[in-house]
mmCIF file of C-alpha atoms in Angstrom:
data_model
loop_
_atom_site.group_PDB
_atom_site.id
_atom_site.type_symbol
_atom_site.label_atom_id
_atom_site.label_comp_id
_atom_site.label_asym_id
_atom_site.label_seq_id
_atom_site.Cartn_x
_atom_site.Cartn_y
_atom_site.Cartn_z
ATOM 1 C CA MET I 30 24.879 -0.136 -2.029
ATOM 2 C CA GLY I 31 22.471 1.461 -4.204
ATOM 3 C CA GLU I 32 18.612 0.460 -4.847
ATOM 4 C CA ARG I 33 18.287 -2.428 -7.261
ATOM 5 C CA TRP I 34 15.452 -2.474 -9.516
ATOM 6 C CA LEU I 35 13.191 -5.628 -11.161
ATOM 7 C CA THR I 36 11.114 -5.111 -14.224
ATOM 8 C CA ALA I 37 7.416 -5.870 -13.705
ATOM 9 C CA PHE I 38 8.152 -9.352 -15.529
ATOM 10 C CA ASP I 39 11.071 -10.092 -13.497
ATOM 11 C CA THR I 40 9.415 -9.469 -10.327
ATOM 12 C CA ARG I 41 6.464 -11.526 -11.045
ATOM 13 C CA GLN I 42 8.705 -14.197 -12.081
ATOM 14 C CA LEU I 43 10.751 -14.080 -9.151
ATOM 15 C CA ILE I 44 7.965 -14.452 -6.547
ATOM 16 C CA ALA I 45 6.442 -17.111 -8.849
ATOM 17 C CA ASP I 46 9.826 -19.131 -8.645
ATOM 18 C CA ARG I 47 9.825 -18.456 -4.840
ATOM 19 C CA ARG I 48 6.517 -19.742 -4.496
ATOM 20 C CA ASN I 49 6.805 -22.699 -6.887
ATOM 21 C CA VAL I 50 3.534 -21.220 -8.916
ATOM 22 C CA SER I 51 2.960 -21.812 -12.557
ATOM 23 C CA ASP I 52 -0.672 -22.010 -12.841
ATOM 24 C CA THR I 53 -2.473 -18.968 -14.213
ATOM 25 C CA ILE I 54 -4.668 -18.231 -11.446
ATOM 26 C CA GLU I 55 -2.093 -18.261 -8.890
ATOM 27 C CA LEU I 56 0.061 -16.000 -11.352
ATOM 28 C CA ARG I 57 -3.052 -13.506 -10.969
ATOM 29 C CA SER I 58 -3.114 -13.689 -7.371
ATOM 30 C CA ILE I 59 0.528 -12.903 -7.408
ATOM 31 C CA GLU I 60 0.075 -9.756 -9.774
ATOM 32 C CA TYR I 61 -2.569 -8.695 -7.311
ATOM 33 C CA ALA I 62 -0.718 -9.119 -4.218
ATOM 34 C CA ILE I 63 2.155 -7.106 -5.933
ATOM 35 C CA VAL I 64 -0.223 -4.258 -6.712
ATOM 36 C CA ASP I 65 -1.512 -4.433 -2.917
ATOM 37 C CA TYR I 66 2.071 -4.067 -1.581
ATOM 38 C CA ALA I 67 2.794 -1.225 -3.830
ATOM 39 C CA ARG I 68 0.139 0.831 -2.033
ATOM 40 C CA THR I 69 1.988 0.672 0.762
ATOM 41 C CA ILE I 70 5.482 -0.742 1.305
ATOM 42 C CA LEU I 71 6.835 -1.731 -2.132
ATOM 43 C CA PRO I 72 8.214 1.287 -4.263
ATOM 44 C CA ALA I 73 7.790 1.328 -7.903
ATOM 45 C CA ARG I 74 9.023 3.521 -10.570
ATOM 46 C CA CYS I 75 8.571 3.876 -14.188
ATOM 47 C CA ARG I 76 10.553 4.994 -17.519
ATOM 48 C CA TYR I 77 7.440 6.997 -18.455
ATOM 49 C CA MET I 78 4.163 8.174 -16.621
ATOM 50 C CA TRP I 79 1.202 9.564 -18.518
ATOM 51 C CA GLU I 80 -1.402 11.502 -16.334
ATOM 52 C CA VAL I 81 -4.558 12.973 -17.258
ATOM 53 C CA THR I 82 -7.365 14.476 -14.938
ATOM 54 C CA ILE I 83 -10.635 15.295 -15.937
ATOM 55 C CA GLU I 84 -12.834 17.391 -13.606
ATOM 56 C CA ASP I 85 -16.751 17.998 -14.012
ATOM 57 C CA ASP I 86 -17.087 21.002 -16.240
ATOM 58 C CA GLY I 87 -13.536 21.619 -15.743
ATOM 59 C CA PRO I 88 -10.304 21.897 -18.131
ATOM 60 C CA ARG I 89 -8.470 18.606 -18.877
ATOM 61 C CA ASP I 90 -5.014 18.669 -17.056
ATOM 62 C CA LYS I 91 -2.144 16.393 -18.379
ATOM 63 C CA VAL I 92 0.815 15.588 -16.809
ATOM 64 C CA GLU I 93 3.975 13.458 -18.090
ATOM 65 C CA ALA I 94 7.092 12.302 -16.427
ATOM 66 C CA ARG I 95 9.984 10.354 -17.328
ATOM 67 C CA ASP I 96 11.984 7.988 -15.021
ATOM 68 C CA ALA I 97 9.578 8.989 -12.028
ATOM 69 C CA PRO I 98 8.467 7.369 -9.044
ATOM 70 C CA VAL I 99 4.968 5.831 -9.180
ATOM 71 C CA PRO I 100 2.692 7.819 -6.689
ATOM 72 C CA VAL I 101 0.958 5.462 -4.323
ATOM 73 C CA TRP I 102 -2.598 6.739 -5.145
ATOM 74 C CA ALA I 103 -2.127 5.629 -8.565
ATOM 75 C CA TRP I 104 -2.637 2.010 -7.472
ATOM 76 C CA ASP I 105 -6.406 3.065 -6.299
ATOM 77 C CA LEU I 106 -7.101 3.610 -9.935
ATOM 78 C CA THR I 107 -8.854 0.176 -10.192
ATOM 79 C CA SER I 108 -12.025 0.805 -11.984
ATOM 80 C CA ASP I 109 -10.192 0.234 -15.167
ATOM 81 C CA LEU I 110 -7.099 -1.549 -14.538
ATOM 82 C CA LYS I 111 -5.124 -3.252 -17.330
ATOM 83 C CA MET I 112 -1.736 -4.753 -16.528
ATOM 84 C CA ASP I 113 0.846 -6.158 -19.040
ATOM 85 C CA TRP I 114 3.610 -7.802 -16.885
ATOM 86 C CA VAL I 115 5.575 -8.778 -20.005
ATOM 87 C CA THR I 116 6.079 -5.253 -21.373
ATOM 88 C CA GLY I 117 5.686 -3.300 -17.913
ATOM 89 C CA ILE I 118 2.848 -1.235 -19.522
ATOM 90 C CA PHE I 119 0.163 -0.802 -17.026
ATOM 91 C CA HIS I 120 -3.091 1.277 -17.710
ATOM 92 C CA LEU I 121 -4.988 2.657 -14.430
ATOM 93 C CA ALA I 122 -8.181 4.528 -14.153
ATOM 94 C CA GLY I 123 -10.788 5.631 -11.561
ATOM 95 C CA ASP I 124 -11.840 8.411 -9.252
ATOM 96 C CA ARG I 125 -9.410 10.530 -7.039
ATOM 97 C CA ASP I 126 -10.840 13.582 -4.976
ATOM 98 C CA GLY I 127 -13.925 13.993 -7.115
ATOM 99 C CA ALA I 128 -12.342 13.734 -10.352
ATOM 100 C CA ILE I 129 -11.243 11.088 -13.110
ATOM 101 C CA LYS I 130 -7.755 9.882 -13.419
ATOM 102 C CA TYR I 131 -6.274 8.148 -16.216
ATOM 103 C CA VAL I 132 -2.827 6.883 -15.555
ATOM 104 C CA LYS I 133 -0.355 5.174 -18.052
ATOM 105 C CA LEU I 134 2.894 3.423 -17.144
ATOM 106 C CA VAL I 135 5.438 2.447 -19.044
ATOM 107 C CA GLY I 136 8.649 0.349 -18.184
ATOM 108 C CA LEU I 137 7.204 -0.331 -14.609
ATOM 109 C CA GLU I 138 9.884 -1.563 -12.042
ATOM 110 C CA PHE I 139 9.832 -2.441 -8.418
ATOM 111 C CA GLU I 140 12.620 -2.247 -5.699
ATOM 112 C CA ALA I 141 14.278 -5.653 -5.021
ATOM 113 C CA THR I 142 15.076 -4.991 -1.388
ATOM 114 C CA THR I 143 11.804 -4.705 -0.285
ATOM 115 C CA ILE I 144 10.650 -7.665 -2.631
ATOM 116 C CA ASP I 145 13.060 -9.837 -0.789
ATOM 117 C CA ARG I 146 11.730 -8.527 2.507
ATOM 118 C CA ILE I 147 8.231 -9.395 1.550
ATOM 119 C CA TRP I 148 8.898 -12.423 -0.404
ATOM 120 C CA PRO I 149 12.076 -13.983 1.308
ATOM 121 C CA SER I 150 13.985 -16.684 -0.662
ATOM 122 C CA GLN I 151 13.564 -20.363 0.430
ATOM 123 C CA ALA I 152 16.642 -20.275 1.876
ATOM 124 C CA ALA I 153 15.745 -17.112 4.137
ATOM 125 C CA SER I 154 12.603 -18.852 5.240
ATOM 126 C CA ASN I 155 14.285 -21.991 6.256
ATOM 127 C CA ALA I 156 16.710 -20.044 8.344
ATOM 128 C CA ILE I 157 13.395 -18.569 10.053
ATOM 129 C CA THR I 158 11.997 -21.748 10.610
ATOM 130 C CA THR I 159 15.242 -23.237 12.420
ATOM 131 C CA VAL I 160 15.166 -20.336 14.600
ATOM 132 C CA THR I 161 11.341 -20.808 15.656
ATOM 133 C CA SER I 162 12.354 -24.409 16.125
ATOM 134 C CA SER I 163 15.756 -23.462 18.370
ATOM 135 C CA GLU I 164 13.354 -21.285 20.547
ATOM 136 C CA ALA I 165 10.853 -24.169 21.122
ATOM 137 C CA LEU I 166 13.934 -26.422 22.366
ATOM 138 C CA GLU I 167 15.199 -23.534 24.432
ATOM 139 C CA ASN I 168 11.541 -23.168 26.029
ATOM 140 C CA HIS I 169 11.817 -27.020 27.050
ATOM 141 C CA ALA I 170 15.434 -26.802 28.486
ATOM 142 C CA VAL I 171 14.280 -24.120 31.005
ATOM 143 C CA GLY I 172 10.792 -25.998 32.064
ATOM 144 C CA ARG I 173 8.879 -23.970 30.043
ATOM 145 C CA ALA I 174 7.514 -26.838 27.646
ATOM 146 C CA GLY I 175 4.265 -26.814 28.618
ATOM 147 C CA ARG I 176 3.379 -23.016 28.813
ATOM 148 C CA ARG I 177 1.555 -21.680 25.882
ATOM 149 C CA ARG I 178 3.486 -19.532 23.627
ATOM 150 C CA SER I 179 1.893 -16.038 23.203
ATOM 151 C CA GLU I 180 -0.025 -15.675 20.013
ATOM 152 C CA LEU I 181 1.993 -12.472 19.418
ATOM 153 C CA TRP I 182 5.064 -14.624 18.444
ATOM 154 C CA ASN I 183 3.309 -15.493 15.242
ATOM 155 C CA ASP I 184 2.850 -12.044 14.440
ATOM 156 C CA TRP I 185 6.543 -11.500 15.670
ATOM 157 C CA ILE I 186 7.871 -13.912 13.197
ATOM 158 C CA ALA I 187 5.998 -12.839 10.424
ATOM 159 C CA TYR I 188 7.434 -9.136 10.540
ATOM 160 C CA LEU I 189 10.888 -10.925 11.160
ATOM 161 C CA VAL I 190 11.001 -12.516 8.040
ATOM 162 C CA ILE I 191 10.518 -8.976 6.354
ATOM 163 C CA ALA I 192 12.989 -7.045 8.636
ATOM 164 C CA ALA I 193 15.709 -9.450 8.871
ATOM 165 C CA PRO I 194 17.448 -9.474 5.306
ATOM 166 C CA ASP I 195 18.257 -5.915 5.358
ATOM 167 C CA ILE I 196 19.842 -5.816 8.743
ATOM 168 C CA VAL I 197 21.840 -9.146 9.007
ATOM 169 C CA ARG I 198 25.042 -8.014 8.221
ATOM 170 C CA GLU I 199 24.837 -4.194 8.919
ATOM 171 C CA GLU I 200 23.475 -3.259 12.269
ATOM 172 C CA GLY I 201 23.040 -6.263 14.921
ATOM 173 C CA VAL I 202 20.586 -7.870 17.143
ATOM 174 C CA ASP I 203 19.254 -4.361 18.507
ATOM 175 C CA ALA I 204 18.547 -3.175 14.932
ATOM 176 C CA LEU I 205 16.842 -6.238 13.927
ATOM 177 C CA ILE I 206 14.639 -5.989 16.979
ATOM 178 C CA ASN I 207 13.704 -2.249 16.561
ATOM 179 C CA LYS I 208 12.878 -2.898 13.031
ATOM 180 C CA VAL I 209 10.358 -5.580 13.733
ATOM 181 C CA ALA I 210 9.069 -3.563 16.529
ATOM 182 C CA ASP I 211 8.832 -0.572 14.101
ATOM 183 C CA LEU I 212 7.035 -2.479 11.247
ATOM 184 C CA MET I 213 4.628 -3.942 14.012
ATOM 185 C CA ALA I 214 3.621 -0.772 15.433
ATOM 186 C CA ALA I 215 2.979 0.933 12.084
ATOM 187 C CA ASP I 216 0.464 -1.584 11.533
ATOM 188 C CA GLY I 217 -1.052 -1.308 15.031
ATOM 189 C CA ILE I 218 0.242 -4.707 16.275
ATOM 190 C CA GLU I 219 1.334 -5.065 19.736
ATOM 191 C CA GLY I 220 5.097 -6.121 20.170
ATOM 192 C CA LEU I 221 7.004 -8.535 22.457
ATOM 193 C CA SER I 222 9.277 -7.417 25.103
ATOM 194 C CA ARG I 223 12.800 -7.169 24.171
ATOM 195 C CA SER I 224 14.120 -9.741 26.557
ATOM 196 C CA THR I 225 11.480 -12.044 25.078
ATOM 197 C CA VAL I 226 12.604 -11.893 21.847
ATOM 198 C CA GLN I 227 16.377 -11.095 22.149
ATOM 199 C CA PRO I 228 17.465 -14.810 21.986
ATOM 200 C CA ALA I 229 15.527 -15.363 18.745
ATOM 201 C CA ALA I 230 16.750 -12.235 17.125
ATOM 202 C CA ARG I 231 20.077 -13.450 18.124
ATOM 203 C CA ALA I 232 19.784 -16.970 16.462
ATOM 204 C CA VAL I 233 18.516 -15.404 13.319
ATOM 205 C CA ILE I 234 21.632 -13.096 12.813
ATOM 206 C CA ASP I 235 24.004 -15.993 14.125
ATOM 207 C CA LEU I 236 22.294 -18.585 11.486
ATOM 208 C CA LEU I 237 22.140 -16.030 8.555
ATOM 209 C CA GLU I 238 25.606 -14.996 8.930
ATOM 210 C CA ARG I 239 27.027 -18.704 9.312
ATOM 211 C CA LYS I 240 25.218 -19.623 6.007
ATOM 212 C CA LYS I 241 25.892 -16.441 4.410
ATOM 213 C CA LEU I 242 22.372 -15.980 3.408
#
């Protein structure tokens, strides 16, 4: 299956619906969250990009591109950031490597699968919650109810939400565990042992497959 892309407007609306947000201030928070993730793990592209570089006492360099990925560095141009989420037209400006950059993006889109990882649907979130509850019951059944759960579990569960949707029907438990470990390692976060997380990972996949999420 190829990549799926959502317009800037549809991206904002999807996340707002999943978070039950309609307030203007909360919508603005979602907009800036999208931009923050575009700096790291959320791919973006546009139908047209216009870029101008102005250096001190130097020539003016202009670049135009069509149907192009948005370079990650563009999202750091925030000294003059204008975002029109309805039309998908964004204006960005700021300093980059000692020069002033002006970038205009037209027809901005974001990659849908990554959006689902970062902001899962309520059904997927409920599945993760069910799994964590099952893990607590399992601890009680083997006589560990009084043992304090490692704080790393909270991190592991958060990354599990991001990793699970793409893995479930394709590669299985080991792939899910490896994906979570890779995401945590990339952010410099210590992981949990495979034997510790394997029952939870198995429960996630079994539950999501049963519910066809």
